Each structure stands twice: as structure tokens, then as C-alpha cells.
Amino acid sequence: MSLLDCKLLRDLRALKTQALAVALVMACGLAMMITTRSLMLSLTAARDGYYRENRFAQVFARLKRAPNAVREQLAAIPGVAAVETGLALQVTLDVPGLAEPATGLFNSLPERGAPVLNRPYLRAGRLPEAQSGGALAELAVGEAFAEAHGLRPGDTISAVLNGRKQKFLLTGIVLSPEFIFEAPPGAALPDNKTYGVFWAPYKELATAFQLYGAFNSVALTLAPDVAEGAVLAAVDRLLAPYGGRGTYRRDNHPSDRRLTDELRVLKALAFAFPLVFLSVAAFMVNSVMARQVALQREQIAMLKACGFANAQVGAHYLKFALVIVAGGVVLGAAGGLFLGEKFVDLYHIFFRFPALTFQPDLPALGIAAAASALAALAGVAGAVQRAVRLPPAEAMRPEAPASYQPAWFERLRIARWLGPSARMALRNIRRRPARSALTCLALALATGILILPNAMRDGIAHVLDFQWDVVQRQTVTVMLAEPQAARVLADFQHLPGVVLAEPFRSVPVELRAGPQVRRLALQGLPARGTLNRVIDGHPAQLTLPERGLIISTKLAEVLQVQPGDTLMIRPLEGEARDLLVPLVGLADDFAGVAAYMEMGAVNRLLLEGDRVNGAHLTVAAGEWDAFVRALKDTPQIAGCYVKNSLREGFRTTTAESIGLLQKMYSAFAAIVAFGIIYNSARISLSERARELATLRVLGFTRGEVGAVLVGELVLLTLAALPIGLLVGSQLARTIVATVSTETVRLPLVLTPANYAFAIAVVATASTLSALLAARKIAGLDLASALKALD
Amino acid sequence: MQTSGRNVTANARPSEPLDRRDPVFHARGLAKIYGEGEAAVRALAGVDLDFFAGELVVLLGASGSGKSTLLNLLGGLDSPTAGTLCYRGRDLATADEAGLTRFRRDAVGFVFQAYNLIPSLTARENVALIGEIARDPMPPEDALALVGLGARLDHFPAQLSGGEQQRVAIARAIAKRPEVLLCDEPTGALDIRTGLTVLDAIERINRELGTLAVIITHNAVIADMAGRVFTLSDGRIVNVRENRTRAPVASLAW
């Protein structure tokens, strides 16, 4: 080791706390970036591998029923590479240990061989086989539902198939690329307690529903380089006579879409936040190094006088900065990998892969490290350059004393009341406007990054309250297997404990506005219902007009329409007839996108009489158990959603992920605030050691001198807090808008408690670090203040 | 202790008679050792002295003689390794950190060779700063007038000459009406002419306010303005000289 490197090490040891503070801030940014980038890489890699291995289809279609012969016709359409057909049917489940009925989506497995597309992945046990005679029918269950209920191969489960209750033996636990995100249709979050996916042999499922020899679900892959639109149109034409509800591509598949949304969120977080941290760290490196170079003026002069070249001296100080960067990179990489692993574990709740292994994004780490190093070097370059440019003889002399001026605000009348300590603080800020501004900005950013996670938490709480207290006031929603005449409502009303029943008619439609097209379920509701209500942004209940459509604000954004515009509705089932309807209002909702019409209008659109798909019910609390028992024995019900169970699922899953996020951001913000204040206080202490020692000699106590030292920082922190709240609110707005997708959507909710928390964290971290730095005042050499400057 | 006379110049002023009953500082066997073992340095090796109210004392000595160490002990910046040191009967040798701070705050005015003004405060504010901690401070304007700085009150240190800065420092030191003014090489960084204005200010404070002034210097000429001159060498007082008349500052030259 050269002696200069030896000096470097010893200098670093003297600066270890400051170097650590800088490295930690840098590490926060790097950790955040590595975590998010690695998660993106892990998710993408897991998804792509899974899709490839298990042959996830590219195009999907649902229909009423088509004979199996149509499969050959589908395969014959030019551009279609592979076809899989089967049955997908919703059933009501009776799960041991679960009071309310759960809903199951039963998928068929081909009679011979493995499915061509959307192959299930067997996690445990074996796939179910068709049974003959009196043997128990077999079923495989999706992993999320199995885990939620502790189901294992060998357990049994009851389901109502086409009105007949039947018992099944679970043979295996299965995953599928179609159900990486296993949630009820339209739900933003999984509810694994009351919704599950199952696989049954084709023969038994088809027989139970009297669909043998037919299929109602299609999956396709396309040949490379074909005109997708033409193929899809051909498929639609072919399936239309069989009740085809229109094809959709993979990017509209609920599971794939949810995954894509998650990747989008990660992408939004992977850039902005790390950038904030790395900029703050670069500023800190700059201030530490500038001070170090200033302190070592004479040493630099001596080195030059002895014949060291400018390049050697410059390299020495650049190395100094690089050692700090290296520390930050090591800490950041370790932190990022640790957090990444944690988040991968968390993702297991939302996304089911055969294997979601954490894959560190090492190139990203490399790029981030290089960027940090460059930023640090850029920060140091100026100071080093100033130092090496000085002729040795001049550098040997101490720097000229700092010159001060009164700050502009001292001309104000109020300034007369300022004591000398306050004036010192103000003038120090004024003398170094850039450094003061940057310190203030860094503290503002520390405050700001605390806003987002709490805004997300509050947004979720708002969604919970809004969606489930204001919009959906029912206790339970029951769905019929097939639309039925409206008089079925009377049956629901007679179920034990039912206080109120409101019907709904739901039908898959295609909404078209110019070139924009979306497929979704059109909800037909009573004009002004009391249970499932349509609420606008005020929030006030909207009345559904006899003619006209109300859609989610987000859907209007996607379709690029506003109230007054006309949309075309194409029903995707029944006697399809296109209809132009005016958009009459926008509804505020947060889960998925929806379109609402008055129920009678929907039935007129469908050219049907009064028919319903199900009903929203309120059930008296005391009679819930009786209601649930009766419900499980009501054959025409294909499924039900219990509000409180959805709500609970929402709360636990999001609470966990937001909780982790919140802890992470709070810790990072505290580190930045702590680091910035500590570093600033130490630099200030170093620059003003003589001044502060003088004050001590004059009889100021340690506490009073401490107040002089941190007074400047207190002012900067006070200035930073409101800026931070503004910046944080804006950052939260941007990120919430970025991550606001059609499947997941959060309102921006900013509460005083959120602001108070941010202020408290930054104030506490600042105070603690200021106290820590102020302890160094005890170490001031008072006698040295008496000595002349050398 | 020895005493000796010296030539008296034409317009010299006779020394005021000292009230020797009640010393401001009283030290016996005062010793200070820095470091331990082989690295130990004996900076002060047993000093006896009594300083009285209203006198002007010069501590004379070469670099390393122990005069700065003695001043540090008298000013409550450091504690002796051995011996007794009392200020007005209060034991300074065993006082704790807070006690020493209180002593400095209430009783001592310091003047430094390098002035040590707060660069971010104007002349007036540097003096007013003391008002924040003193019990009965002088108005800053009065303190500055005493050192002949009636004007330039609102200039920052960087805008003042060395002599002016040092006089601001003296005004700052006396603004709290201290009983003791300790001056460490107050003219060390100044040329003769400005040095004399500074010494004149110190002498005037001593005369008009009755403040015990202790000046340490290596400049023997300055000793002529003192009532008593203590010469230090190797950590001991090797000579004490009493000037029957104190030379006027204007007559000093080096």
C-alpha cells in the first residue's frame, strides 16, 4: 500500500461516522432500486418461463356452448397455431369450516392427454381422473384456495353442480398460468377464502351440466407474424352462432393484466425514488469532500511542494470519494437483496408461480453503482480541482476569513428582535445559499418520501370505506347460474333473514367509442337502488336514467369520452344488436372498471323480458347462519360474494404489503434526515470549531454553543418541512396516478395525520442526529482558541 | 518573591498602591503535566502567585515557558494537575466543567491573539453577544466607545483592520464588566502602531474600570506598562519585578 493510501485509510477512520452517513443514504437509494428492479426481473422471468413451459394461450373466448366439432374449424382458421377447448363453469362450494358458501371456477381437463394450452402445473398429488361406478368424483384444487383452507390431497369438498350437490375427492394441488392472479372476476385483490379455481375431468363436468360433447371456453395461440385482428375477427364470426362473447387477447386476460399492472407499479417506483436518494447522497459526498479538501489545504500544498503531481493529488481525493461510494454500493446491494427476498415472499400472496425465485438484477446494480460513482466524482471534482490549482505557497497560508453581509430580511422591522445567535444562523445560511438550499431540499425530500406510503394506506382505507360502506351496502351478492325471470327475486326474499333484496342484470358487452374498445360486464341495476349504488365524485348517488349509460371515470379516460358523448354497446350474448347510447354520467369507483344502466334498459337492449342474474341482499345479523345454510342448499345459485369476507381479505393482503412498504420508506426517510443533519452539523462544527471554541471560552455553556451550531439546521429543517409536504404530496399524486390502472386504482388521500407523521419522523431523526453531532462540542479544544492562526 | 526597580520615563505614572489583603487569584504549587509516562510534559512546575484587584500584570516568557498554560488555568480553560488555585476564595482547581463555565461567564474577559471574532456578526453584535449570557452587560456602544471604536459599529470583522478587530475583541471582553481581563499576546498579530492602540485600550480599561488585567507576551517592552512583571521559564516563575511607575503606552516602542 502506498503511503498516500495509508493516509486515505486513516483520514477515513477519522471521518467514519460521516462517511457511514453518506454511504447509508446512498445505500437506501441503491437498495430501493435493486429491490424494485430485481422484483421486476424476478416477476418477468417467472412469468415468461411459466407461460412458455405451460403454454399459456394468446387469445381467449367464452361462449354459451359449441359442439366439439367446432374445435377443428377453429384450428383450420389461417393464423391459428394451436387450439384448446373445454368447459369453465362457476359453482357454489361447501367448504368444511367455512360458514358462507364459496365460489369455485371449475375447469375441465381433456378426456385424453394433457391440455394443449394453459397446462396446469401439479404442485402436489396427481391430476383427477374420470371415475366410473360409485367411486367419488375427483378434483384438483388451485394452490391459493387450498392454502387458505388447509386443503390437502385426500380431503373432500362439496359443490353444487347444476343444482345437484356433489362430493369430490381432492387428488392434487395445481397451478395454472391462467390463474397466476387467482381472484374473482373483476376483483383487484385475491380473496382466497371464498373464491377458488378447480380442475375436473371433462366427462364428469360436462355430464353434470349436460354439456357433454360441447365446450364453452376457447384458448388459442397464433402463428408468428399473422394479422391478429383478422384471426380474431374470424374466430368471433365462427363462435357467434354458439353464443360467443367475443375474443380477447392476453393483455386483457385478468391474471396477465394484473401482473402487468404490478410490473408497471414497480417500474414507477424503480426510478423516481432511487434518484432522489442518489442525488442527496451525491450532494453529501460533495459537501464532505469539499470540507475535507479545505481542511487539508496545507497538506495538499505540502504534497505538491514535495513534487507530487496534480493528478496524483487529485486521484487521492477521488479515491476517497470512491471508497464511500463502494461502501454505499455494498450496503445498498445487501439491503436491496434482503428486501427483494422479503417482497418476493409477499408476492406469493398475490401471484402464484411454480417457482418465483428472487433474481437479483445485477446489471442494474452495476449501472446504479456507476451512476453513484459518477455523481460522487462530479461532486468532488470541483473541490479537488480548486485544491490542486492552488500554487503551493498560497495554499500554505490559511484561507482568507469568511466575509458576511446582513441578510436581506434583516432590513425588516421584525429582524430587530433577533438575537445574535439567530443572526449568526441566518447569515450562515445566506453566505452559502447553494449549500443551504441543497440541505433544505434534501430534508424536504426526506419529508416527502414519507407521504407516499401513508397516502397509499389512507387511500386503501378510503376505498374500503367508500366501496363497502357507500357503494356496496349489501351483506351478500348472490349470482344465478343462468339469467332467470325476475320473479326469482321473491325466492331470495324468502330466504331466512333477508331484509332487502335488489336484483341485477349483468351482461358481457363491448363498448365502443371511435377507435377505443373495451369489453366488460354491463351492470343493470334499479334506477335508484339502496344496496349497490352508483356514486359520483361528490360523492352523491346517481339515478340511472331510462336511457343512457353511466361508466367509471377511469373507463371514460380509457375510452376517451365524456358525458354527452355517444357510445356504441354491442351485447356479447343473446340476440346481439348494436345500440348507440349517450353517456350521461361518471361514477367514482376504485376496483376494476364498470358500466351501469337501468335494469329495464338492459333487458330492452337484450330484447328479453324481465330477467335477472342475481341479487344484492341484506341479511339480518342474527340470522346469518340460517341464511348461509339455506343458501348452500339453493341449487340455482352459482356463486356468492360476502362483503365482509372480501373486505377482510382486502385488509389483510394489502395491509401486509403496504405495511412492509411503509416501514421501508420510513426507515429510509429517517436515514436521509439523520444523515443530512448529522453531516451538515459535523461540517459546520469543523468549519466553525474556532468560533464555537471561542464562545465556550467566553462563557457560553455547551448547550448554548450547541444551539448556535444547530440553529442554522433548525431553520433549514423548519423551511424544509412545508416544502417536503408539498413535494411529497406531488410525488404521491404522480405515483398514485402512475400506478392507477384499470384493475387497481387508489384515490389520493392526504390526511393531517400523514403530514404529522412525516414531520415527526424527520424532526425526530434531525433532533437525534443534531444531539449526536452536538456531543462533539464537548471535545472542542478550548485552549486552541487562544492560539493564533498558524 | 523579588522586586526590582526600573528606569522611569518623564511622563510616567506611579503605580497605584495595591490592596494586598484580598487577592483575586491565589495560587500555590500550581502544576500542570500533559500526557502520561514517558510522554509526559511538565508545562507548569509549581507556581506561587497572588494577583490583586486593579493591577496590570504582564507575564513574560519565551515560547514554551508555561505562560499560556498559566493563562489557561487562570481563565478556567483547564484544570491543574497539582496545587491550589483560588479565585476570590473559590477553588478553581477542583471545579467541574459547569463551574468553570460559570466562572468564565461571570468573571473573565478574554482577549485572543487572533481576535476570534464571530465572522457572521458585526462589531456591535459581537459585543452584544455577551449580553446574552452576562448578568449586567454594558451597552455595546459604551464598550466600543471605551476602546475608541465609536464608529464602524455595523461593520463585519472582515471589513475591519486587525487593530480594530482586536479592539472589538477587547470591548467584547469587557462588556460583561469582568473582574479579570486575560489577554493572550494581544498585539502578536499587529504592527507597532495598531498594537499601541490596543494596549492603550487595555490600559484604559484597567485604569477606569479597575479590572485586573493580565497580559501574556514575549515582548519585553510591553512589560514596562505593567505594575508587576512575572517572568516565566521552564514552567516556573523565575523573576517578579515591580515597576514603581508604569510607562505610558505611547512611550513604548519595539
CSV table of C-alpha atoms in Angstrom, one decimal, chain B:
chain,number,residue,atom,x,y,z
B,1,MET,CA,9.5,36.9,45.6
B,2,GLN,CA,11.9,39.5,44.4
B,3,THR,CA,11.2,43.1,43.4
B,4,SER,CA,13.3,45.4,41.5
B,5,GLY,CA,13.1,49.0,40.2
B,6,ARG,CA,13.5,50.3,36.7
B,7,ASN,CA,14.1,53.5,34.8
B,8,VAL,CA,11.2,55.9,34.9
B,9,THR,CA,10.5,58.0,31.9
B,10,ALA,CA,9.5,61.6,32.1
B,11,ASN,CA,5.7,61.3,32.0
B,12,ALA,CA,5.4,58.0,33.7
B,13,ARG,CA,2.6,57.3,36.1
B,14,PRO,CA,3.3,56.0,39.6
B,15,SER,CA,1.8,52.6,40.3
B,16,GLU,CA,-1.3,52.6,42.4
B,17,PRO,CA,-0.8,51.1,45.8
B,18,LEU,CA,-2.1,47.6,45.9
B,19,ASP,CA,-4.6,46.3,48.5
B,20,ARG,CA,-2.7,43.1,49.3
B,21,ARG,CA,-5.2,41.7,51.7
B,22,ASP,CA,-7.6,40.1,49.4
B,23,PRO,CA,-6.1,38.5,46.2
B,24,VAL,CA,-8.3,38.0,43.1
B,25,PHE,CA,-6.2,34.9,42.2
B,26,HIS,CA,-4.3,32.9,44.7
B,27,ALA,CA,-2.1,30.0,43.6
B,28,ARG,CA,0.3,27.8,45.4
B,29,GLY,CA,2.3,24.9,44.0
B,30,LEU,CA,0.4,25.2,40.7
B,31,ALA,CA,1.5,22.4,38.3
B,32,LYS,CA,0.3,21.1,35.0
B,33,ILE,CA,1.5,18.0,33.3
B,34,TYR,CA,0.3,17.0,29.9
B,35,GLY,CA,0.3,13.3,28.9
B,36,GLU,CA,1.5,10.4,30.9
B,37,GLY,CA,4.5,8.2,31.5
B,38,GLU,CA,7.4,8.9,29.1
B,39,ALA,CA,5.4,11.2,27.0
B,40,ALA,CA,4.5,13.5,30.0
B,41,VAL,CA,5.3,17.1,29.5
B,42,ARG,CA,5.6,19.3,32.6
B,43,ALA,CA,4.2,22.6,31.4
B,44,LEU,CA,3.9,24.2,34.8
B,45,ALA,CA,6.1,23.1,37.6
B,46,GLY,CA,4.9,24.7,40.9
B,47,VAL,CA,3.9,28.3,40.6
B,48,ASP,CA,3.0,30.5,43.5
B,49,LEU,CA,1.3,33.8,42.9
B,50,ASP,CA,-1.2,36.3,44.1
B,51,PHE,CA,-2.9,38.8,41.7
B,52,PHE,CA,-4.8,41.7,43.2
B,53,ALA,CA,-7.8,43.8,42.1
B,54,GLY,CA,-7.0,46.7,39.8
B,55,GLU,CA,-3.4,45.7,38.9
B,56,LEU,CA,-2.0,45.3,35.5
B,57,VAL,CA,0.2,42.3,35.3
B,58,VAL,CA,2.4,41.1,32.5
B,59,LEU,CA,3.5,37.5,32.2
B,60,LEU,CA,6.7,37.5,30.2
B,61,GLY,CA,8.3,34.4,28.8
B,62,ALA,CA,9.6,32.7,25.7
B,63,SER,CA,7.7,30.1,23.8
B,64,GLY,CA,7.3,27.0,25.9
B,65,SER,CA,7.9,28.8,29.2
B,66,GLY,CA,4.5,27.9,30.5
B,67,LYS,CA,2.8,31.3,30.3
B,68,SER,CA,0.0,30.1,28.1
B,69,THR,CA,-0.6,27.1,30.4
B,70,LEU,CA,-0.8,29.5,33.3
B,71,LEU,CA,-3.3,31.7,31.5
B,72,ASN,CA,-5.4,28.7,30.6
B,73,LEU,CA,-5.6,27.7,34.3
B,74,LEU,CA,-6.3,31.3,35.4
B,75,GLY,CA,-9.1,31.5,32.8
B,76,GLY,CA,-10.7,28.3,33.7
B,77,LEU,CA,-10.0,26.6,30.4
B,78,ASP,CA,-8.1,23.8,32.0
B,79,SER,CA,-7.6,22.3,35.5
B,80,PRO,CA,-4.2,22.0,37.2
B,81,THR,CA,-2.6,18.6,37.8
B,82,ALA,CA,-1.5,19.7,41.3
B,83,GLY,CA,-1.5,22.7,43.6
B,84,THR,CA,-4.2,25.1,44.6
B,85,LEU,CA,-5.8,27.8,42.6
B,86,CYS,CA,-8.4,30.1,44.1
B,87,TYR,CA,-10.4,32.9,42.6
B,88,ARG,CA,-11.8,35.2,45.3
B,89,GLY,CA,-11.6,32.3,47.7
B,90,ARG,CA,-13.4,29.9,45.2
B,91,ASP,CA,-11.5,26.8,44.4
B,92,LEU,CA,-10.9,26.6,40.7
B,93,ALA,CA,-8.6,23.6,40.8
B,94,THR,CA,-11.3,21.2,41.6
B,95,ALA,CA,-14.2,23.0,39.9
B,96,ASP,CA,-16.1,20.9,37.4
B,97,GLU,CA,-16.9,21.8,33.8
B,98,ALA,CA,-20.1,23.6,34.6
B,99,GLY,CA,-18.4,25.5,37.5
B,100,LEU,CA,-15.6,26.6,35.2
B,101,THR,CA,-18.1,27.7,32.5
B,102,ARG,CA,-19.9,29.8,35.1
B,103,PHE,CA,-16.6,31.3,36.3
B,104,ARG,CA,-15.6,32.3,32.7
B,105,ARG,CA,-19.1,33.6,32.1
B,106,ASP,CA,-19.2,35.8,35.2
B,107,ALA,CA,-15.7,36.8,35.9
B,108,VAL,CA,-13.3,36.6,33.0
B,109,GLY,CA,-12.9,38.6,29.8
B,110,PHE,CA,-10.6,37.0,27.2
B,111,VAL,CA,-8.6,38.8,24.5
B,112,PHE,CA,-7.1,36.4,22.0
B,113,GLN,CA,-4.1,36.9,19.8
B,114,ALA,CA,-6.2,36.1,16.7
B,115,TYR,CA,-9.1,38.2,17.9
B,116,ASN,CA,-11.6,35.3,17.4
B,117,LEU,CA,-14.5,37.5,16.5
B,118,ILE,CA,-17.6,35.7,15.1
B,119,PRO,CA,-17.3,36.5,11.4
B,120,SER,CA,-21.0,36.4,10.9
B,121,LEU,CA,-21.7,39.1,13.4
B,122,THR,CA,-21.0,42.9,13.1
B,123,ALA,CA,-18.8,44.7,15.6
B,124,ARG,CA,-21.8,45.8,17.6
B,125,GLU,CA,-23.3,42.3,17.5
B,126,ASN,CA,-20.1,40.6,18.6
B,127,VAL,CA,-20.2,42.7,21.7
B,128,ALA,CA,-23.9,42.4,22.1
B,129,LEU,CA,-23.5,38.6,22.0
B,130,ILE,CA,-22.1,38.8,25.5
B,131,GLY,CA,-25.3,40.4,26.6
B,132,GLU,CA,-27.0,37.1,26.0
B,133,ILE,CA,-25.1,35.4,28.8
B,134,ALA,CA,-23.9,38.2,31.2
B,135,ARG,CA,-25.8,39.3,34.2
B,136,ASP,CA,-25.2,43.1,33.9
B,137,PRO,CA,-23.8,43.8,30.5
B,138,MET,CA,-22.6,47.2,29.3
B,139,PRO,CA,-24.4,48.6,26.3
B,140,PRO,CA,-22.3,47.5,23.3
B,141,GLU,CA,-21.9,51.1,22.1
B,142,ASP,CA,-20.4,52.1,25.5
B,143,ALA,CA,-18.0,49.1,25.5
B,144,LEU,CA,-16.9,50.0,21.9
B,145,ALA,CA,-16.5,53.7,22.9
B,146,LEU,CA,-14.2,52.7,25.7
B,147,VAL,CA,-11.8,51.1,23.2
B,148,GLY,CA,-12.1,54.1,20.9
B,149,LEU,CA,-14.4,52.5,18.3
B,150,GLY,CA,-17.4,54.8,18.3
B,151,ALA,CA,-17.8,54.5,14.6
B,152,ARG,CA,-17.8,51.4,12.3
B,153,LEU,CA,-20.2,49.7,14.7
B,154,ASP,CA,-22.0,47.9,11.9
B,155,HIS,CA,-19.0,46.5,10.1
B,156,PHE,CA,-18.3,42.8,9.9
B,157,PRO,CA,-14.9,41.5,11.1
B,158,ALA,CA,-13.8,41.0,7.5
B,159,GLN,CA,-14.3,44.8,6.9
B,160,LEU,CA,-12.2,45.9,9.9
B,161,SER,CA,-8.4,46.2,10.3
B,162,GLY,CA,-6.5,44.0,12.6
B,163,GLY,CA,-6.3,46.7,15.3
B,164,GLU,CA,-9.9,47.4,15.0
B,165,GLN,CA,-10.8,43.8,15.3
B,166,GLN,CA,-8.7,43.4,18.4
B,167,ARG,CA,-10.3,46.4,20.0
B,168,VAL,CA,-13.8,44.9,19.2
B,169,ALA,CA,-12.5,41.8,20.9
B,170,ILE,CA,-11.5,43.9,24.0
B,171,ALA,CA,-14.9,45.6,24.0
B,172,ARG,CA,-16.5,42.2,23.9
B,173,ALA,CA,-14.3,41.0,26.8
B,174,ILE,CA,-15.2,44.0,29.0
B,175,ALA,CA,-18.9,44.3,28.1
B,176,LYS,CA,-19.8,41.9,30.8
B,177,ARG,CA,-17.9,44.1,33.4
B,178,PRO,CA,-15.5,41.2,34.3
B,179,GLU,CA,-13.2,41.4,37.3
B,180,VAL,CA,-10.4,39.9,35.2
B,181,LEU,CA,-9.2,40.7,31.7
B,182,LEU,CA,-6.9,38.0,30.3
B,183,CYS,CA,-5.0,38.9,27.2
B,184,ASP,CA,-3.0,36.3,25.3
B,185,GLU,CA,-0.5,38.1,23.1
B,186,PRO,CA,-3.0,40.8,22.2
B,187,THR,CA,-0.6,42.6,19.9
B,188,GLY,CA,1.1,39.5,18.5
B,189,ALA,CA,-0.6,39.8,15.1
B,190,LEU,CA,-0.4,43.6,14.9
B,191,ASP,CA,2.2,46.2,13.8
B,192,ILE,CA,3.5,48.6,16.4
B,193,ARG,CA,1.2,51.5,15.8
B,194,THR,CA,-2.0,49.4,15.9
B,195,GLY,CA,-0.5,47.4,18.7
B,196,LEU,CA,-0.2,50.5,20.8
B,197,THR,CA,-3.9,51.5,20.3
B,198,VAL,CA,-4.8,48.0,21.6
B,199,LEU,CA,-2.5,48.3,24.6
B,200,ASP,CA,-3.9,51.7,25.2
B,201,ALA,CA,-7.4,50.3,25.3
B,202,ILE,CA,-6.4,47.6,27.8
B,203,GLU,CA,-4.6,50.1,30.0
B,204,ARG,CA,-7.7,52.4,29.9
B,205,ILE,CA,-10.0,49.6,30.9
B,206,ASN,CA,-7.6,48.7,33.8
B,207,ARG,CA,-7.5,52.3,34.9
B,208,GLU,CA,-11.0,53.4,34.5
B,209,LEU,CA,-12.9,50.2,35.5
B,210,GLY,CA,-10.4,48.8,37.9
B,211,THR,CA,-10.3,45.5,36.1
B,212,LEU,CA,-7.4,43.2,36.9
B,213,ALA,CA,-5.6,42.9,33.6
B,214,VAL,CA,-3.2,40.0,32.9
B,215,ILE,CA,-1.3,40.2,29.6
B,216,ILE,CA,0.9,37.4,28.4
B,217,THR,CA,3.5,38.3,25.9
B,218,HIS,CA,7.0,37.5,24.8
B,219,ASN,CA,7.6,41.2,24.1
B,220,ALA,CA,9.6,42.6,27.0
B,221,VAL,CA,8.9,46.2,26.0
B,222,ILE,CA,5.2,45.7,26.9
B,223,ALA,CA,6.3,44.8,30.4
B,224,ASP,CA,7.0,48.5,31.1
B,225,MET,CA,3.3,49.4,31.2
B,226,ALA,CA,2.7,46.8,33.9
B,227,GLY,CA,2.6,47.3,37.7
B,228,ARG,CA,4.2,43.9,38.2
B,229,VAL,CA,6.0,41.7,35.7
B,230,PHE,CA,6.3,37.9,36.1
B,231,THR,CA,8.9,36.2,34.1
B,232,LEU,CA,8.4,32.5,33.4
B,233,SER,CA,10.9,29.9,32.2
B,234,ASP,CA,10.6,26.1,32.2
B,235,GLY,CA,7.2,26.2,33.9
B,236,ARG,CA,8.4,28.3,36.8
B,237,ILE,CA,8.3,32.0,37.8
B,238,VAL,CA,11.9,33.0,37.7
B,239,ASN,CA,11.5,36.6,38.3
B,240,VAL,CA,9.0,39.1,39.7
B,241,ARG,CA,9.5,42.7,39.0
B,242,GLU,CA,7.5,45.6,40.4
B,243,ASN,CA,7.5,48.8,38.4
B,244,ARG,CA,7.4,51.8,40.7
B,245,THR,CA,6.0,53.8,37.8
B,246,ARG,CA,4.1,52.4,34.9
B,247,ALA,CA,5.3,53.6,31.5
B,248,PRO,CA,2.6,55.3,29.4
B,249,VAL,CA,1.6,53.2,26.4
B,250,ALA,CA,2.5,56.0,24.0
B,251,SER,CA,6.2,55.7,25.1
B,252,LEU,CA,6.5,52.1,24.3
B,253,ALA,CA,8.4,51.1,21.2
B,254,TRP,CA,9.7,47.8,19.7
